[in-house]
Each structure stands twice: as C-alpha cells, then as structure tokens.
Amino acid sequence: DGGITQSPKYLFRKEGQNVTLSCEQNLNHDAMYWYRQDPGQGLRLIYYSQIVNDFQKGDIAEGYSVSREKKESFPLTVTSAQKNPTAFYLCASSPRGDVEAFFGQGTRLTVV
Amino acid sequence: AQSVSQHNHHVILSEAASLELGCNYSYGGTVNLFWYVQYPGQHLQLLLKYFSGDPLVKGIKGFEAEFIKSKFSFNLRKPSVQWSDTAEYFCAVIRAGNNRKLIWGLGTSLAVNP
C-alpha cells in the first residue's frame, strides 16, 4: 500500500539524549515536511524539504535537525538543545509544495 | 504575517444538528485552501480542497465548504452531523509564490453527542 510510515508510534527518551524519528514514504512525492502538534497550538512546521538533498527551516526549527539523502526518507533528529521536546510529531509529504499533503500516523515523543 | 484563523476552538453538537466551522485567512493574493480532519487516534486526512473554479466544494463524508474571496473565508459545513464526525478539524492555506508552505489554523475540536 502507498503511504507514509512513521516509526515508532511511541518513543521515550531521557533528557539530554538525541533521538531520531523515522519517516518513509513510497508515494514518490518530492516534498516532505515535519510538524509538531501540541494541544491548542495546531500544527507548527519544523522543517521541510522540496527536493532531495535540500531542506529549509520552518517556524520552530531550533533544537531539531533533518536530512534528505533519499527521496523516500526524511528523518528528524530531536537534539538535547530542544527545550521542550515532549510532543506529537507528524511527518507529511506532497507531490509538490502547493497541493495537499498526506500525513503519517505520527510519533508521540516523551522525554523524561 | 500571513495567518489563518479558526473562530471556534471547541464545538459541541447533538447528532443531526447542522455544522459550520469558520476559517478566515489574511493573505490577499492567490491561495489554495484545505480542510483536514483528525479523528481520534488516526492520522490527519484531507476533507476537501479548493484551488479554482466553483467556490462551493464538496468533500468526503457529506462535508462541503464555500470559498468567499471578498471575505477571505473558507467555512466548512455539514447539514447533519453524526457521532462519528467527532474529531479535530484544521483549515490550511497555501499562497502562490516561492514560499509554498501550508499555513495552518489552530484547529477546532468537534464533539458530537449521540
């Protein structure tokens, strides 16, 4: 089936550790996105990539890093510099930047 | 800065009631408009979209939305809601140009009582 796979669904980490969230798509989409969803704050864009080997910071990129070495993969690293990393993280992709995005199931990260 | 406003943060309805969720955006140029829905425990999925043409667009599950350019609005409607419509609803806008990022509203949480 075509779609976007985020893994794992739940992730627990100790404070001070970096953690990488996986996002894979087999839709052959050029654009990929990472969002953070917090209650009452909607979706906030962390990073996005419109083509392989290129990515741009979103609105809340501090404390996060990404790579886009392959078209189908866009992993997100939550670094120890992120002050409030506990959140629900959503990955999305779209054929290009101005049409609808397709979302993964999300990863709920809890840092203790 | 460009923004999207969803006026209702929490809505509670009884089954068979009519629904209208407001969405206004601040950008004056050409935009593409979307409504997404997030059912409990599920991923975000597209309800409907408007790019051009008939400003009244129909989506899945009986939802529709009307684009009113003069009011910068894209309100979501459903004549008769069901318990299964309980979800969070997000309005999103993309503006034309080089910066092609979706701008999201904060979402509206809809609870439908059986």
Short mmCIF file of C-alpha atoms in Angstrom, two decimals:
data_model
loop_
_atom_site.label_atom_id
_atom_site.label_comp_id
_atom_site.label_asym_id
_atom_site.label_seq_id
_atom_site.Cartn_x
_atom_site.Cartn_y
_atom_site.Cartn_z
CA ASP A 1 0.00 0.00 0.00
CA GLY A 2 1.21 3.52 -0.73
CA GLY A 3 1.61 5.82 2.18
CA ILE A 4 3.74 7.44 4.81
CA THR A 5 5.22 5.40 7.63
CA GLN A 6 6.40 6.95 10.83
CA SER A 7 8.15 4.88 13.42
CA PRO A 8 7.97 4.27 16.23
CA LYS A 9 4.46 5.26 17.30
CA TYR A 10 5.58 5.94 20.88
CA LEU A 11 9.07 6.89 21.96
CA PHE A 12 10.52 7.57 25.37
CA ARG A 13 13.89 9.19 25.96
CA LYS A 14 15.84 10.58 28.83
CA GLU A 15 16.51 14.28 28.97
CA GLY A 16 19.78 15.21 27.30
CA GLN A 17 19.69 12.44 24.70
CA ASN A 18 19.28 13.00 20.99
CA VAL A 19 16.57 10.95 19.32
CA THR A 20 15.78 10.35 15.66
CA LEU A 21 12.25 9.91 14.34
CA SER A 22 11.82 7.99 11.14
CA CYS A 23 9.61 8.98 8.20
CA GLU A 24 9.41 6.99 4.98
CA GLN A 25 7.09 7.48 2.01
CA ASN A 26 6.52 5.35 -1.06
CA LEU A 27 4.30 7.85 -2.84
CA ASN A 28 7.15 9.22 -4.97
CA HIS A 29 6.49 12.68 -3.55
CA ASP A 30 9.09 15.39 -3.92
CA ALA A 31 8.13 17.43 -0.85
CA MET A 32 8.28 16.25 2.74
CA TYR A 33 7.50 18.02 6.00
CA TRP A 34 7.86 17.68 9.74
CA TYR A 35 5.30 19.21 12.06
CA ARG A 36 4.90 19.36 15.77
CA GLN A 37 1.38 19.20 17.20
CA ASP A 38 0.68 20.45 20.71
CA PRO A 39 -2.79 20.83 22.26
CA GLY A 40 -4.36 24.14 21.31
CA GLN A 41 -1.45 25.16 19.09
CA GLY A 42 -2.34 23.46 15.84
CA LEU A 43 0.46 22.25 13.58
CA ARG A 44 3.76 24.05 13.63
CA LEU A 45 6.28 23.48 10.86
CA ILE A 46 9.71 22.31 11.97
CA TYR A 47 11.49 21.60 8.67
CA TYR A 48 10.52 20.95 5.10
CA SER A 49 12.20 19.64 2.00
CA GLN A 50 11.05 20.21 -1.54
CA ILE A 51 13.71 18.09 -3.18
CA VAL A 52 16.38 15.55 -2.30
CA ASN A 53 19.49 16.99 -0.63
CA ASP A 54 17.75 20.25 0.13
CA PHE A 55 15.70 21.37 3.13
CA GLN A 56 14.59 24.58 4.80
CA LYS A 57 13.84 25.60 8.35
CA GLY A 58 10.25 26.01 9.30
CA ASP A 59 8.84 28.16 12.05
CA ILE A 60 10.27 26.24 15.03
CA ALA A 61 13.49 24.63 13.78
CA GLU A 62 15.62 25.37 16.84
CA GLY A 63 16.74 22.18 18.54
CA TYR A 64 15.92 19.99 15.56
CA SER A 65 17.85 18.70 12.56
CA VAL A 66 16.92 16.79 9.41
CA SER A 67 18.46 15.15 6.37
CA ARG A 68 17.07 14.29 2.95
CA GLU A 69 19.57 11.92 1.37
CA LYS A 70 16.87 9.86 -0.33
CA LYS A 71 13.58 10.92 -1.87
CA GLU A 72 11.60 8.50 0.26
CA SER A 73 13.15 9.30 3.62
CA PHE A 74 13.16 12.41 5.81
CA PRO A 75 14.35 11.61 9.35
CA LEU A 76 14.04 14.16 12.12
CA THR A 77 16.52 14.37 15.00
CA VAL A 78 15.36 15.97 18.20
CA THR A 79 18.50 17.20 19.89
CA SER A 80 19.20 17.91 23.52
CA ALA A 81 19.05 21.62 22.63
CA GLN A 82 15.28 21.41 22.13
CA LYS A 83 13.89 22.87 25.34
CA ASN A 84 10.50 21.23 25.30
CA PRO A 85 10.73 18.10 23.14
CA THR A 86 7.77 16.16 24.52
CA ALA A 87 5.14 16.39 21.76
CA PHE A 88 3.33 14.64 18.95
CA TYR A 89 5.37 14.75 15.72
CA LEU A 90 3.78 14.45 12.31
CA CYS A 91 5.50 13.77 9.02
CA ALA A 92 3.84 14.61 5.72
CA SER A 93 4.59 14.53 2.02
CA SER A 94 3.12 16.06 -1.10
CA PRO A 95 3.78 15.78 -4.84
CA ARG A 96 4.85 19.42 -4.83
CA GLY A 97 4.62 22.35 -2.46
CA ASP A 98 1.27 23.83 -3.37
CA VAL A 99 -1.07 20.84 -3.25
CA GLU A 100 -2.44 18.75 -0.44
CA ALA A 101 -0.16 16.93 1.94
CA PHE A 102 -0.51 13.33 3.07
CA PHE A 103 0.25 12.53 6.68
CA GLY A 104 1.75 9.68 8.63
CA GLN A 105 0.28 8.32 11.85
CA GLY A 106 2.61 10.38 14.00
CA THR A 107 5.16 9.67 16.71
CA ARG A 108 4.47 10.64 20.29
CA LEU A 109 7.77 11.50 21.93
CA THR A 110 8.03 11.71 25.70
CA VAL A 111 11.22 12.96 27.26
CA VAL A 112 11.63 12.24 30.95
CA ALA B 1 2.46 37.93 8.66
CA GLN B 2 0.09 35.61 6.90
CA SER B 3 -2.30 33.79 9.21
CA VAL B 4 -5.30 31.50 9.31
CA SER B 5 -7.99 31.97 11.94
CA GLN B 6 -10.45 29.35 13.05
CA HIS B 7 -13.00 31.09 15.19
CA ASN B 8 -14.40 28.12 17.06
CA HIS B 9 -11.94 26.26 19.22
CA HIS B 10 -14.41 23.82 20.76
CA VAL B 11 -17.83 22.94 19.39
CA ILE B 12 -20.34 20.57 20.94
CA LEU B 13 -23.36 19.45 18.95
CA SER B 14 -26.06 16.85 19.12
CA GLU B 15 -26.49 14.36 16.32
CA ALA B 16 -28.46 15.70 13.35
CA ALA B 17 -27.52 19.30 14.15
CA SER B 18 -26.02 21.42 11.39
CA LEU B 19 -22.36 22.36 11.50
CA GLU B 20 -20.48 25.40 10.31
CA LEU B 21 -16.85 25.95 11.20
CA GLY B 22 -15.32 29.29 10.34
CA CYS B 23 -11.97 29.82 8.64
CA ASN B 24 -10.50 33.16 7.60
CA TYR B 25 -7.07 33.88 6.18
CA SER B 26 -5.12 37.09 5.94
CA TYR B 27 -3.34 36.82 2.58
CA GLY B 28 -4.78 38.85 -0.30
CA GLY B 29 -3.24 37.00 -3.23
CA THR B 30 -3.97 33.70 -4.90
CA VAL B 31 -4.40 30.87 -2.43
CA ASN B 32 -5.20 27.17 -2.34
CA LEU B 33 -7.43 26.19 0.57
CA PHE B 34 -7.84 22.97 2.51
CA TRP B 35 -9.79 21.40 5.32
CA TYR B 36 -8.25 18.45 7.12
CA VAL B 37 -9.76 16.20 9.75
CA GLN B 38 -8.09 14.21 12.52
CA TYR B 39 -10.30 11.50 14.02
CA PRO B 40 -9.31 10.25 17.47
CA GLY B 41 -6.23 8.08 17.18
CA GLN B 42 -5.97 8.48 13.44
CA HIS B 43 -3.77 10.43 11.08
CA LEU B 44 -4.69 13.75 9.52
CA GLN B 45 -6.60 13.32 6.30
CA LEU B 46 -7.89 15.67 3.66
CA LEU B 47 -11.60 16.51 3.82
CA LEU B 48 -11.74 18.83 0.85
CA LYS B 49 -9.76 21.41 -1.09
CA TYR B 50 -10.25 24.46 -3.28
CA PHE B 51 -7.84 25.56 -5.97
CA SER B 52 -10.06 27.31 -8.51
CA GLY B 53 -13.46 27.10 -10.20
CA ASP B 54 -16.77 26.60 -8.37
CA PRO B 55 -16.32 28.20 -4.95
CA LEU B 56 -18.61 25.61 -3.36
CA VAL B 57 -16.61 22.43 -2.99
CA LYS B 58 -17.80 19.07 -1.78
CA GLY B 59 -15.63 16.70 0.17
CA ILE B 60 -15.85 13.32 1.79
CA LYS B 61 -18.49 12.25 4.30
CA GLY B 62 -21.01 14.91 3.31
CA PHE B 63 -18.84 17.91 4.11
CA GLU B 64 -18.72 20.99 1.93
CA ALA B 65 -17.01 24.36 2.07
CA GLU B 66 -17.57 27.68 0.40
CA PHE B 67 -14.77 29.99 -0.67
CA ILE B 68 -15.81 33.63 -0.43
CA LYS B 69 -12.92 35.65 -1.79
CA SER B 70 -14.29 39.02 -0.69
CA LYS B 71 -14.45 37.79 2.90
CA PHE B 72 -11.19 35.81 2.81
CA SER B 73 -13.19 32.90 4.16
CA PHE B 74 -13.45 29.16 3.59
CA ASN B 75 -16.08 27.91 6.02
CA LEU B 76 -16.77 24.22 6.45
CA ARG B 77 -20.35 22.98 6.61
CA LYS B 78 -22.32 19.79 7.09
CA PRO B 79 -26.13 19.77 7.19
CA SER B 80 -26.48 16.96 9.71
CA VAL B 81 -23.61 15.72 11.87
CA GLN B 82 -23.14 12.21 13.19
CA TRP B 83 -21.40 10.92 16.28
CA SER B 84 -18.62 9.65 14.01
CA ASP B 85 -17.82 13.25 13.00
CA THR B 86 -16.27 13.79 16.42
CA ALA B 87 -12.76 14.92 15.52
CA GLU B 88 -10.43 17.85 15.25
CA TYR B 89 -10.75 19.97 12.12
CA PHE B 90 -7.98 22.09 10.65
CA CYS B 91 -8.13 24.76 7.98
CA ALA B 92 -4.97 25.35 5.95
CA VAL B 93 -3.91 27.74 3.21
CA ILE B 94 -1.07 27.83 0.72
CA ARG B 95 -0.26 31.04 -1.03
CA ALA B 96 1.11 31.22 -4.54
CA GLY B 97 4.72 32.25 -4.98
CA ASN B 98 8.09 30.93 -3.98
CA ASN B 99 7.20 30.33 -0.37
CA ARG B 100 4.88 27.38 -0.68
CA LYS B 101 4.32 26.44 2.94
CA LEU B 102 0.96 25.43 4.30
CA ILE B 103 -0.30 27.92 6.88
CA TRP B 104 -2.49 26.20 9.47
CA GLY B 105 -5.28 27.31 11.71
CA LEU B 106 -5.17 26.21 15.34
CA GLY B 107 -7.93 23.68 14.83
CA THR B 108 -11.48 23.19 16.05
CA SER B 109 -12.37 20.31 18.30
CA LEU B 110 -15.84 18.99 17.48
CA ALA B 111 -17.70 16.70 19.85
CA VAL B 112 -20.99 15.21 18.65
CA ASN B 113 -23.23 13.76 21.33
CA PRO B 114 -25.34 10.76 20.34
#
